[in-house]
Each structure stands twice: as structure tokens, then as C-alpha cells.
Short mmCIF file of C-alpha atoms in Angstrom, two decimals:
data_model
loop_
_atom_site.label_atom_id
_atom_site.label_comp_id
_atom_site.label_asym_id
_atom_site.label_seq_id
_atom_site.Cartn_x
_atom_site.Cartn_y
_atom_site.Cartn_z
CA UNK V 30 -4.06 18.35 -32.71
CA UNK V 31 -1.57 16.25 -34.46
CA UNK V 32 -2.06 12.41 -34.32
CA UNK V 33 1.30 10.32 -32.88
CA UNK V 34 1.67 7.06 -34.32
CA UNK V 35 2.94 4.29 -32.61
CA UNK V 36 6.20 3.92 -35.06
CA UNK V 37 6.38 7.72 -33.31
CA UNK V 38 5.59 6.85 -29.65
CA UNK V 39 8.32 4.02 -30.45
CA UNK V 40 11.50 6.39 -32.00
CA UNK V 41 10.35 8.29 -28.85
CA UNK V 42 11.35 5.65 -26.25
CA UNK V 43 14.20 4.92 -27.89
CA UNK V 44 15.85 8.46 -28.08
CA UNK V 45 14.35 8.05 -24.13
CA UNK V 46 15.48 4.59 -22.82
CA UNK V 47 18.33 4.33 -25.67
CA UNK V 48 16.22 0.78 -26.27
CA UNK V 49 17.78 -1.13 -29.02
CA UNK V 50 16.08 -2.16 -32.65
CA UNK V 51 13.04 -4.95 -32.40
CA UNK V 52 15.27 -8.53 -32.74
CA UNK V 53 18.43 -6.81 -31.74
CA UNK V 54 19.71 -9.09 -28.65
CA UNK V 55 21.59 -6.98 -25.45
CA UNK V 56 24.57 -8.71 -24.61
CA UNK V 57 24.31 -7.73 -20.70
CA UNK V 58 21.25 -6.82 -19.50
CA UNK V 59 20.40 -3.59 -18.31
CA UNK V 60 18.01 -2.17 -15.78
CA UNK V 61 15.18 0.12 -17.86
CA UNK V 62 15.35 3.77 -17.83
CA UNK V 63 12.35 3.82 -15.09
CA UNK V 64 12.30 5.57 -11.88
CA UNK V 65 10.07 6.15 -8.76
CA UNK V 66 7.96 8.81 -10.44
CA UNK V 67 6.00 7.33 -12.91
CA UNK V 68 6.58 8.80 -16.68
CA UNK V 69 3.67 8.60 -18.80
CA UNK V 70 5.16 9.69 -22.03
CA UNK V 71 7.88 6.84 -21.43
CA UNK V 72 5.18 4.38 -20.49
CA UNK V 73 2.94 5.18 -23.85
CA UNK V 74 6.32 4.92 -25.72
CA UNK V 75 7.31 1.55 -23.57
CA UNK V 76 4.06 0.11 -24.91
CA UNK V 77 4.25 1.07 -28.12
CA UNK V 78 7.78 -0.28 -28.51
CA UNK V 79 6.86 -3.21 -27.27
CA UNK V 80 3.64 -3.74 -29.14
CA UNK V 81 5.39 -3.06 -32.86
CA UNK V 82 7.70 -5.69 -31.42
CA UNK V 83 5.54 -7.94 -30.69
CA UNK V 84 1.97 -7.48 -31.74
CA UNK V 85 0.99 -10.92 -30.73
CA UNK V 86 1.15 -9.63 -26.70
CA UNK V 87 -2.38 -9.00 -26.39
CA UNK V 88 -3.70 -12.26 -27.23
CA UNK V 89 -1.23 -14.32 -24.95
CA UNK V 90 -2.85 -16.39 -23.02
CA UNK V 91 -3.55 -16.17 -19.18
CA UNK V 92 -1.83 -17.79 -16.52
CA UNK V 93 -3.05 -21.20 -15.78
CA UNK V 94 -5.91 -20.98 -13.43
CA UNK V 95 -6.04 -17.07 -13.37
CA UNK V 96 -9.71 -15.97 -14.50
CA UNK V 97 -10.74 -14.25 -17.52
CA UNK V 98 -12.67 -11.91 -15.44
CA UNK V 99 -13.55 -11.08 -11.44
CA UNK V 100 -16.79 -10.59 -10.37
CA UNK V 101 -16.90 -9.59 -6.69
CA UNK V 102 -17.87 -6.21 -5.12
CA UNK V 103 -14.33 -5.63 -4.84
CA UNK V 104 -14.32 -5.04 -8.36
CA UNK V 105 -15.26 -0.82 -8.19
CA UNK V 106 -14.08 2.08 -9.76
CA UNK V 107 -13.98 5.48 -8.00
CA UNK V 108 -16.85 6.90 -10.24
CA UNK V 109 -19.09 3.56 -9.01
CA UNK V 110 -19.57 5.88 -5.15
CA UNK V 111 -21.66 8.94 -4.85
CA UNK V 112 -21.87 9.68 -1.40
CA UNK V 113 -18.76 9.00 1.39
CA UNK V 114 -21.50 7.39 4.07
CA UNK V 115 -21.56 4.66 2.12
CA UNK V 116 -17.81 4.47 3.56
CA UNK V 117 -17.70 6.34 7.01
CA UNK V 118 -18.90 5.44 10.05
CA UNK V 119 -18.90 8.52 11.98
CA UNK V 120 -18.20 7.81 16.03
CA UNK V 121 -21.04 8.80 18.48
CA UNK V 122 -21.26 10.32 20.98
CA UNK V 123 -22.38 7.27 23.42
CA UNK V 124 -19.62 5.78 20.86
CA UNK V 125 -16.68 8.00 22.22
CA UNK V 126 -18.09 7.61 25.84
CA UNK V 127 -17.56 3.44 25.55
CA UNK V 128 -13.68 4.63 24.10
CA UNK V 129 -13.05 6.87 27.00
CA UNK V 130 -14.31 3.59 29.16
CA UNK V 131 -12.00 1.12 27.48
CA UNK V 132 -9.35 3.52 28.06
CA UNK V 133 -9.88 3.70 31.46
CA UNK V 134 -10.24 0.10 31.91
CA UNK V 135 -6.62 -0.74 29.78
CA UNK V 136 -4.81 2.22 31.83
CA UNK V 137 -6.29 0.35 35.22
CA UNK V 138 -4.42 -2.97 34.27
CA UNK V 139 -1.24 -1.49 34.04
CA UNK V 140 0.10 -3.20 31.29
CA UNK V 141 2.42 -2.77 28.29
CA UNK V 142 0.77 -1.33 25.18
CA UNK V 143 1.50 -4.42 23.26
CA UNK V 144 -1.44 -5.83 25.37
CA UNK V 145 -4.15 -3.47 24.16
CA UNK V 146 -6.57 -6.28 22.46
CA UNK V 147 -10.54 -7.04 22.71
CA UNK V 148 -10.35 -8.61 26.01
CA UNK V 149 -7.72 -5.71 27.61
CA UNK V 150 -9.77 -2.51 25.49
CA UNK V 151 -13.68 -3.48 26.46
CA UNK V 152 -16.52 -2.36 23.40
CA UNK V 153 -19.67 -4.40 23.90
CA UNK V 154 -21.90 -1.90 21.87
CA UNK V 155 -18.97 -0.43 19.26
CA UNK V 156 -17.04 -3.91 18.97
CA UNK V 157 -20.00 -5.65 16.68
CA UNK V 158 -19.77 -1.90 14.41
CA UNK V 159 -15.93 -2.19 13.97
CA UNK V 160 -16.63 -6.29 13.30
CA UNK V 161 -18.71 -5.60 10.49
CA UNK V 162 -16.21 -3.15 9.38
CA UNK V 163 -13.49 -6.25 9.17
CA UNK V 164 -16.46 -8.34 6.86
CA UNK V 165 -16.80 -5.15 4.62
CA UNK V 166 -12.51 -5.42 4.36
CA UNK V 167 -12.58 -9.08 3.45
CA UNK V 168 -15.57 -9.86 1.40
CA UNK V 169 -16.94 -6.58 0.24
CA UNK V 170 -15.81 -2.99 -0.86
CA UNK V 171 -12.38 -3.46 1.00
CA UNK V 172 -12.48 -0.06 2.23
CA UNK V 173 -14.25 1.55 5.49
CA UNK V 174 -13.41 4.80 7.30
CA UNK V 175 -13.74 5.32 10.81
CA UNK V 176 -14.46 9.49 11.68
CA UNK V 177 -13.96 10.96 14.84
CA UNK V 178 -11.64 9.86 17.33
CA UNK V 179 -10.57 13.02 19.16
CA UNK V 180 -6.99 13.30 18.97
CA UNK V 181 -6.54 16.65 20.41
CA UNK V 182 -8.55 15.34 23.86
CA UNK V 183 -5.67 12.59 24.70
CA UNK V 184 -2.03 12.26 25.36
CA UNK V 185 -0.32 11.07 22.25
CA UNK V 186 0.10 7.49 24.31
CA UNK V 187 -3.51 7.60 24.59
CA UNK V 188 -4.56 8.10 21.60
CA UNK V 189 -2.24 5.37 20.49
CA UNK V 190 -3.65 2.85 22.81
CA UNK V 191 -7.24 3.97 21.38
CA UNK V 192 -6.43 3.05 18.15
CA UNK V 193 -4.56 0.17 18.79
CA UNK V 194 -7.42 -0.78 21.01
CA UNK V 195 -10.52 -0.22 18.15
CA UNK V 196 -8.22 -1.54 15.50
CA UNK V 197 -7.84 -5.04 17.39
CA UNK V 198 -11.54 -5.47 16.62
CA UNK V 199 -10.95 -4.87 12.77
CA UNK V 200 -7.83 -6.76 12.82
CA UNK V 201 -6.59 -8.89 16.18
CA UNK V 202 -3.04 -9.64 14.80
CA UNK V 203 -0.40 -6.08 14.78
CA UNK V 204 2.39 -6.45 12.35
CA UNK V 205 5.98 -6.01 13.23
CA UNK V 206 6.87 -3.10 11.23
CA UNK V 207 10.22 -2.36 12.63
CA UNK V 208 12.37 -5.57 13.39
CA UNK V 209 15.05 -3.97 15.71
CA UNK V 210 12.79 -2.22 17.94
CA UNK V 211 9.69 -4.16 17.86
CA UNK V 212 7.95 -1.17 16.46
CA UNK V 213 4.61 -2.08 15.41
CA UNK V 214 3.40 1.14 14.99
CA UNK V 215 5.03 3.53 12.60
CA UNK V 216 4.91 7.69 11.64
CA UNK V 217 3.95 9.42 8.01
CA UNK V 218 5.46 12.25 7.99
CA UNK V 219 7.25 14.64 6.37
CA UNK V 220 11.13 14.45 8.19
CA UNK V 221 13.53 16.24 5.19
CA UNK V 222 14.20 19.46 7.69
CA UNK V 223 14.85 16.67 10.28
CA UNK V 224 17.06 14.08 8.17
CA UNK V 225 19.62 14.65 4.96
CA UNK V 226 17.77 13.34 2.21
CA UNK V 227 20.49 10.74 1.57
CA UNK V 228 18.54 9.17 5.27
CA UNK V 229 15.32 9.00 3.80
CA UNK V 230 14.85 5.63 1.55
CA UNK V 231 10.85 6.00 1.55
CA UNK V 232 8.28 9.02 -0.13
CA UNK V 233 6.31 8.01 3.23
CA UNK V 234 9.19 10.25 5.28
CA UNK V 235 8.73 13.56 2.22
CA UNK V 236 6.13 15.83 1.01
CA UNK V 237 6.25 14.08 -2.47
CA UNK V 238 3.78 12.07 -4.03
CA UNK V 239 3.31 8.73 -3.61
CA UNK V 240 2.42 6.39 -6.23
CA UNK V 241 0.11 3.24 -6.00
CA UNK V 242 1.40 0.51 -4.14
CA UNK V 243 0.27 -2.06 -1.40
CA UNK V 244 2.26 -2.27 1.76
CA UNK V 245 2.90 -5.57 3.67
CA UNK V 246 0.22 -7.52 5.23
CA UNK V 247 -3.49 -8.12 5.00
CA UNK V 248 -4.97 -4.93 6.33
CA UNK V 249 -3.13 -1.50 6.55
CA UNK V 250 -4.71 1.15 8.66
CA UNK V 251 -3.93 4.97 9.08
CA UNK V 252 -4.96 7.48 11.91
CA UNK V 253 -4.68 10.93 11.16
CA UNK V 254 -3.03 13.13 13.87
CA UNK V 255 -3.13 16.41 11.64
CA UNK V 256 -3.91 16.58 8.23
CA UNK V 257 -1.79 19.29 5.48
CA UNK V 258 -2.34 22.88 5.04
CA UNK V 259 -2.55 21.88 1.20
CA UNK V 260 -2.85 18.81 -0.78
CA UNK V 261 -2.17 15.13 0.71
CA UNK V 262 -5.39 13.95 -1.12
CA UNK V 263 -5.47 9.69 0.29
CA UNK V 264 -5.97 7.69 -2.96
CA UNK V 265 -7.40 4.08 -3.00
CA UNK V 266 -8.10 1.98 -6.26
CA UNK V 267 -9.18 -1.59 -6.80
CA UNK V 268 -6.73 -3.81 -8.04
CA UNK V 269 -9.31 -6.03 -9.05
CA UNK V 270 -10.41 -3.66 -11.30
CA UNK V 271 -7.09 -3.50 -13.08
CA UNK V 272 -6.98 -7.07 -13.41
CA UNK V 273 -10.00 -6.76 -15.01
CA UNK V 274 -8.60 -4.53 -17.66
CA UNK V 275 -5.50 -6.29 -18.10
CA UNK V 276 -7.10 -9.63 -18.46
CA UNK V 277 -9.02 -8.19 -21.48
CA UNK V 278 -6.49 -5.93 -22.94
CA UNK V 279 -2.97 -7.44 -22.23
CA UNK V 280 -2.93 -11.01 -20.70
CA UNK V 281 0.49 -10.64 -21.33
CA UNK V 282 0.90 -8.05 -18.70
CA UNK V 283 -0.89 -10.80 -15.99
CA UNK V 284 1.56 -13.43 -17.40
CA UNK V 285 4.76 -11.19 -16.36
CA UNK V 286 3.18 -10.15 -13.39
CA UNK V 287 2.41 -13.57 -12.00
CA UNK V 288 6.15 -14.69 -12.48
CA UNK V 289 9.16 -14.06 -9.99
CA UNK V 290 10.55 -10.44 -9.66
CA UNK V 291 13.87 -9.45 -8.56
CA UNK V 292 13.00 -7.30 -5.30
CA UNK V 293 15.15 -5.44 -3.86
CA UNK V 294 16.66 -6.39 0.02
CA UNK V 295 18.54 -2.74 0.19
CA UNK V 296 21.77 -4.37 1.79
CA UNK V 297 20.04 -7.20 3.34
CA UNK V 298 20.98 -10.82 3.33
CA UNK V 299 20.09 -12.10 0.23
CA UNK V 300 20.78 -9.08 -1.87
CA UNK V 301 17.61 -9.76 -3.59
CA UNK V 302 14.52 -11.81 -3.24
CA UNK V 303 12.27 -13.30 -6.37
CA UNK V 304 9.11 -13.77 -5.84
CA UNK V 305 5.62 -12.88 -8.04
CA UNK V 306 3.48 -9.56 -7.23
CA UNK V 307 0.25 -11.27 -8.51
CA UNK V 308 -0.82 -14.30 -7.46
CA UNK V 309 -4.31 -16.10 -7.51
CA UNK V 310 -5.64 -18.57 -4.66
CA UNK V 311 -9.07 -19.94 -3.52
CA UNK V 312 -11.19 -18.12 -6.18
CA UNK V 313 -8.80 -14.66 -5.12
CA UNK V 314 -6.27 -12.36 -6.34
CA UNK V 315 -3.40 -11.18 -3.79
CA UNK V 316 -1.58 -8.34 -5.14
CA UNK V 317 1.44 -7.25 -3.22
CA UNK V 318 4.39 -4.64 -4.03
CA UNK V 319 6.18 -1.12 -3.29
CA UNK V 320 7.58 0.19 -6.56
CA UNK V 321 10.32 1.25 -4.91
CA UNK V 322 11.92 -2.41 -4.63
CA UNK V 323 12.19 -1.91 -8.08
CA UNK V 324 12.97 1.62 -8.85
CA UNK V 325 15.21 2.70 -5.61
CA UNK V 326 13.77 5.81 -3.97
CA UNK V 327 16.48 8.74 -2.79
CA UNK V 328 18.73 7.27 0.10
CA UNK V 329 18.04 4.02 -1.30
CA UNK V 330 18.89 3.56 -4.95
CA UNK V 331 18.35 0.09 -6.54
CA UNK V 332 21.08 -1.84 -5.78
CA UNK V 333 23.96 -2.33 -7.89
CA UNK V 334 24.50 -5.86 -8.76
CA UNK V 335 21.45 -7.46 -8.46
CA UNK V 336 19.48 -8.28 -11.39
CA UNK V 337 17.16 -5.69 -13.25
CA UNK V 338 13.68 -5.77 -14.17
CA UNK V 339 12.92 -6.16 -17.77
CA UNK V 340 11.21 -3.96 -20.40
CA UNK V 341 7.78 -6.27 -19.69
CA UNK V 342 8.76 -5.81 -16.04
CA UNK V 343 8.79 -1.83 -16.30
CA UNK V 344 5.40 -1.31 -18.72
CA UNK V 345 4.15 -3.54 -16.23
CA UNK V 346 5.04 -1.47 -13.36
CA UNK V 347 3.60 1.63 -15.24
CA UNK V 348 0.75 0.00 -16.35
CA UNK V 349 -0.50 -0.49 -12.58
CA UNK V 350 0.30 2.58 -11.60
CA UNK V 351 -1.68 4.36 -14.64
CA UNK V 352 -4.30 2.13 -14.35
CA UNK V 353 -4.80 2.24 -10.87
CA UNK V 354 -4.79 6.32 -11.23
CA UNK V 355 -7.79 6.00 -13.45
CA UNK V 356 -9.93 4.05 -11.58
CA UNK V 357 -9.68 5.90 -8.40
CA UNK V 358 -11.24 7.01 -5.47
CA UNK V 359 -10.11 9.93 -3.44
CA UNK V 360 -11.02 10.19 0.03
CA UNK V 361 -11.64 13.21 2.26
CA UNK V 362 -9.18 12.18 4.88
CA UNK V 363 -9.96 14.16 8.09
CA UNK V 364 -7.93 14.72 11.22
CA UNK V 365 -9.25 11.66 13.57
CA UNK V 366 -10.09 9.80 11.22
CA UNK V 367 -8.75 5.92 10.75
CA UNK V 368 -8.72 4.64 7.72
CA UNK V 369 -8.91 0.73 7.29
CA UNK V 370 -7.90 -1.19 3.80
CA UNK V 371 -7.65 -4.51 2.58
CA UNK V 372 -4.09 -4.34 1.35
CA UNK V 373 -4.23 -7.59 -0.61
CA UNK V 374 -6.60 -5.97 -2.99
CA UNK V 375 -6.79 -2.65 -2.99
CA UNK V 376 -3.80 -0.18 -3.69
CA UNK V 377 -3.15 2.89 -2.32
CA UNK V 378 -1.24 6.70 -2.92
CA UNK V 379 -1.72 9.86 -2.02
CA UNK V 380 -0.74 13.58 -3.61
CA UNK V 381 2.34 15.52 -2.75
CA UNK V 382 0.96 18.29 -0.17
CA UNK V 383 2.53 21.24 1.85
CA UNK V 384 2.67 22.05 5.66
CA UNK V 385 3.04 25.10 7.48
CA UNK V 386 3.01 26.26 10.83
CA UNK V 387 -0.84 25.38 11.58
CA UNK V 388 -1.09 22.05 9.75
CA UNK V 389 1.63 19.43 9.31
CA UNK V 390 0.15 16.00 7.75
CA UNK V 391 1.19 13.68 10.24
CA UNK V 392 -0.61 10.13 10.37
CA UNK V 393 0.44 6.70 11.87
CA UNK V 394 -0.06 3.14 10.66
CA UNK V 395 -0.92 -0.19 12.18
CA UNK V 396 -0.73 -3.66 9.90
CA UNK V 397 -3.51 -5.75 10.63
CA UNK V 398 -4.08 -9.23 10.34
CA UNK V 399 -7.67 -11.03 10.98
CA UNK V 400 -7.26 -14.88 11.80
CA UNK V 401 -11.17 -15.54 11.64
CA UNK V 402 -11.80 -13.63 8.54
CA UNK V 403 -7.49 -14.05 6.53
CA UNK V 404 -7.48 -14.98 3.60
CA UNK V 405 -5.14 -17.69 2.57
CA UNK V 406 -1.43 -16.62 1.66
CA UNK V 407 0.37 -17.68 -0.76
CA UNK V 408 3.54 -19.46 0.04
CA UNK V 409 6.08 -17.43 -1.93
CA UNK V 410 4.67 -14.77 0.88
CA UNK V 411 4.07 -17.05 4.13
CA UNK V 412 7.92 -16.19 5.38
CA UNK V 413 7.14 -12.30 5.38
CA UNK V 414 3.83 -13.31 7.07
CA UNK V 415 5.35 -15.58 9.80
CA UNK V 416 7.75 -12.60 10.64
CA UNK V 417 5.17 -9.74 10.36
CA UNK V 418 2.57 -11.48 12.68
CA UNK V 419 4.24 -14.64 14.81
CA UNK V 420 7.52 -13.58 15.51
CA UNK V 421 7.23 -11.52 18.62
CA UNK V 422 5.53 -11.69 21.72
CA UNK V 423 2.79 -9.14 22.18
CA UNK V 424 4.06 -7.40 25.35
CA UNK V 425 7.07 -6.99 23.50
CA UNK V 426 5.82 -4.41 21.21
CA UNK V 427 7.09 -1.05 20.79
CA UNK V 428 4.46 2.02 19.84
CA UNK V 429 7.54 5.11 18.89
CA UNK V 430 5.50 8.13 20.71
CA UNK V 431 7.34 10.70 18.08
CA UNK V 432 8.41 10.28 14.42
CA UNK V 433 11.29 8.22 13.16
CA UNK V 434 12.24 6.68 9.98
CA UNK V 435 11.62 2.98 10.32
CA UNK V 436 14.88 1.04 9.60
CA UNK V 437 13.48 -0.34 6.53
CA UNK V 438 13.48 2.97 5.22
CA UNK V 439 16.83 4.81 6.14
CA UNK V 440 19.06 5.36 3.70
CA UNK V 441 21.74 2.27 3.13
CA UNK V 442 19.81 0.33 5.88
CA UNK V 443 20.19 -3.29 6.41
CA UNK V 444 17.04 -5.38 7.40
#
């Protein structure tokens, strides 16, 4: 096989990205030749590019106060786990029994599903199970699993008052995911025979892959109504791990990560906000970012305008996603099954798949906030918190019964 040198790799990004000579200044800046779909011959050529540049990059120094390595069980890779029960905790049936009860109970008090909490959705005997799962999110593995909950036994309001119901014990704070209906819970699913694909501004709403990312929030949580006739495959990777690498092989990377970024509002008011992805806070790093705010996805290209990312910016955004790919852990994602992340430090994707008639991958998501067991925010993200968490009244939340594309997500929306 022939060897590719980096002078190679380099020519190769240029005749790509139409990147100018090393010391050659742009007069207007320009946003770099990256998209959605991460390009791995453009990112090897990025780097290379960049590195010839500059060779000095990997021995830039860290951020002040950013560590030269974590050491925390939330540093895994996907190879570290053998066997999925260290993960799972698969319902019994005396388990199921004390869900139908709480059901029950919340259905006799007639109130609004935005009132589903501990005290409304009664489990003395699985409550102290699903607490420990909340520990295991904030000061373990970051990851649990929760198999079982019959889907196909219940109303579609039912089941989404059960899992509102044994998610307030993992996490008693919902998010607002959906400012202009209150929507706190929202649909995956594949809607292109539903909506023109200039609608759809998210992969969440396609059949097509999406790459590693974090959503918004402390704890993101996914039920699975019906899982795909083929593919789908839920990823999950550590971003401490990553960090890890960076931190010994480009510092730099950590250094443009931990400054603002220019993230795309999609129409809103401002155009754009700035703000870091990485930051690092009471002995913890908070990692938070879609690639699309960056990149534009279908319906919603970047906007034009605004200011781009840079070339560090882009290998940056490659190098996360790559990285993130390599140390991952795929996870047999079964129909009833929730699935319950720590989405400050641990990203997550999932495979392009395909439906038919039988099987249509269809899950639903909850963000979840703990207030005994949060971990402190940084301020460049407390105003997304305050609106996610504190900004509406519980018995003013909204649970859609049947897919729609949240308005964050349509194509040219305004939020």
C-alpha cells in the first residue's frame, strides 16, 4: 500500500477546501468547506495542513486550570464493557406491577401530565433502583438502561405518563424542549414522507445518520416505542475520554475548544450566540454542542451573515466526532427500553437505519435535570438552563401524543 505524506494529505485539502498557502493572509474570512457529515479524508488533510503550518500545535499549552489528564470512571472506552448487565436494569415483574399502581394512582388525581412527579407517580420499592440509577449518571459510568416497560400494553398517553413518571426519579426537573407549545416531550422519528425536506432542519426528523453530539441539558433520556427493521444502532462515547486524548496529543485542540464559538440562532434574535463548547468547573468537564449550529443541516443551512468557524474550529469539530467514533460503545437498544445519559459528559449518535411496514424506529425524549445530584453550570450556559428548567410552570406542560418537528428544528424557524 502506498504511504501518503503529510505534504500529500496537505495538496489534498487544498485542491478540497481551496485553502490558501501556509502565511498567506484571507482578506475576508470564509466559512471552511465542512458540512454535517463528517469527511475523514478532509479531516486527515485539515490536520495535516494545519500541522505543516504550524508544527508547534501540539505542544501548546492547556487552558489555564484545565487538567493534563481525568481520572474518573467516566473516563471509559467502549472496549472497557463486556457484558450489557453491567448497564441494564431489566424491570420485574413485581417491578411492572408497582408501574401499573402508580399509574393508577396519577390517573385517580385527575391532573395534567405536567404533574406526573415522585409524590403524584408512587414507587416505594422501584424509586431507590431508579435513584441509584441518577448516582451512576452523575458520579460514575454516566450511562444506565432501563429494559422493559411494555409499550404495546398502554395507551400512548399512558405510556407517556409512565415514563415521565419513572424518569422524575432519575431526574425531577423536565426541560422545555419546545418554547411555543410547552412541549417537554419530543418525537425521533423519521417524518421525510410526512414533511418536504426543506421542513426538516434536524437528522433527528430522517433516516440518516447522526453524528456525535450532546443535546441541551444535564440528562437526556430516550424511550423506545418501536425500534427499525434495519440499522439505528444508539452510539454513546465518553467525552472524557477524548479529552484525554486531546490533552496529550493536541492541547491546541482544548485551547480552541474552550474559547467562544459562533453558534448558530437559525433566524433567532441575536443571529448568533458565542459561547465555548468545553468548559471546566469544580474538578469537571461540561461538554455541550450539536454540530449542526455550525454546519447547517438541510432546511436549515448555516446562516448567511454571521461569522464562520475557523480552520482550528472545523479540525476541531472533526476531531470530536472521529474521536468520539473510536472510543465507542454501541448499545442494543430494544423496544421499551429507556435509555438515561449524562449529557454533560457523554456524547451520543446513532447509524442511519431503514423502516418498513412492521418496524418504524420511533423513540421519544425527556431532558432531565437533578437538583440534589446537578452539577454546577457554567455561566456562559446558565441562560439556556434558566429557560430549559425554570421558565414554565409544571401543569403547563405539553406531552405531543403523535410526531411533530419541534420548532427548533423546522426549516427557517425562528426560536
Amino acid at each position: 500500500m502506498a504511504t501518503v505524506t503529510v505534504s500529500q494529505l496537505a495538496d489534498t485539502l487544498k485542491q478540497h477546501l481551496n485553502l490558501s498557502a501556509p502565511g498567506v493572509k484571507e482578506t475576508t474570512p470564509q466559512q471552511p468547506d465542512i458540512e454535517y457529515h463528517p469527511d475523514r479524508v478532509k479531516w486527515e488533510a485539515r490536520t495535516a495542513h494545519r500541522l505543516a503550518a504550524d508544527p508547534s500545535l501540539p505542544s501548546t499549552p492547556l487552558p489555564a486550570g484545565f487538567p493534563k489528564k481525568l481520572e474518573s470512571p467516566l473516563v471509559w472506552e467502549g472496549s472497557d464493557w463486556k457484558d450489557e448487565k453491567e448497564w441494564v436494569y431489566a424491570l420485574t415483574p413485581s417491578d411492572l406491577d408497582e408501574i401499573a399502581g402508580a399509574l393508577k394512582h396519577f390517573r385517580g388525581l385527575d391532573k395534567p401530565l405536567g404533574l406526573v412527579s415522585q409524590a403524584t407517580f408512587p414507587l416505594p420499592t422501584l424509586g431507590p433502583v431508579l435513584a441509584g440509577i441518577a448516582r451512576e449518571l452523575h458520579s460514575g459510568r454516566g450511562f444506565s438502561v432501563l429494559r422493559g416497560i411494555p409499550v404495546a400494553a398502554y395507551t400512548r398517553e399512558e405510556v407517556f405518563i409512565i415514563y415521565a413518571g419513572v424518569s422524575s426519579y432519575v431526574g425531577n426537573l423536565r426541560a422545555v424542549q419546545d418554547g411555543s407549545t410547552g412541549g417537554v416531550l419530543a418525537h425521533i422519528k423519521d417524518l421525510s414522507a410526512v414533511y418536504d425536506a426543506r421542513a426538516i432542519g434536524a437528522p433527528a426528523y430522517t433516516t440518516d445518520k447522526q453524528v456525535f453530539h450532546t443535546d441541551a441539558g444535564d440528562i437526556i433520556s430516550l424511550l423506545a416505542l418501536e425500534t427499525a427493521a434495519e440499522g439505528g444502532v444508539s452510539k454513546i462515547s465518553s467525552s472524557w475520554r477524548v479529552y484525554n486524548h486531546l490533552a496529550e496529543h493536541r492541547p491546541d485542540l482544548i485551547e480552541t475548544l474552550s474559547q467562544p464559538w459562533p453558534y448558530d440562532t437559525f433566524g433567532g434574535d441575536p443571529p448568533y450566540k458565542s459561547h465555548p463548547l468545553l468548559g471546566y468547573l469544580h474538578d469537571r468537564l461540561i461538554i455541550q454542542y450539536a454540530r449542526r449550529s455550525f454546519t447547517g443541516f438541510q432546511g436549515l443551512p448555516r446562516s448567511a451573515g454571521i461569522p464562520p468557524i475557523s480552520e482550528a474550529q472545523a479540525e476541531a469539530l472533526d476531531t470530536l466526532h472521529f474521536l468520539a467514533e473510536k472510543y465507542a460503545l454501541s448499545l442494543d437498544f430494544q423496544k421499551g427500553d429507556i435509555q438515561y445519559v449524562n449529557n454533560l459528559s457523554v456524547f451520543h449518535a446513532r447509524d442511519g437505519f431503514r423502516d418498513d411496514k412492521e418496524h418504524t424506529r420511533h423513540l421519544v425524549r425527556l431532558w432531565l435535570r437533578n437538583e440534589e445530584l446537578a452539577w454546577t453550570i457554567p455561566a456562559y450556559l446558565d441562560p439556556n438552563w434558566q429557560r430549559l428548567y425554570y421558565s414554565l410552570d409544571a401543569e403547563k406542560q405539553t406531552f405531543a401524543l403523535e410526531p411533530e418537528i419541534r420548532n427548533g428544528s423546522k426549516g427557517g424557524a425562528k426560536y
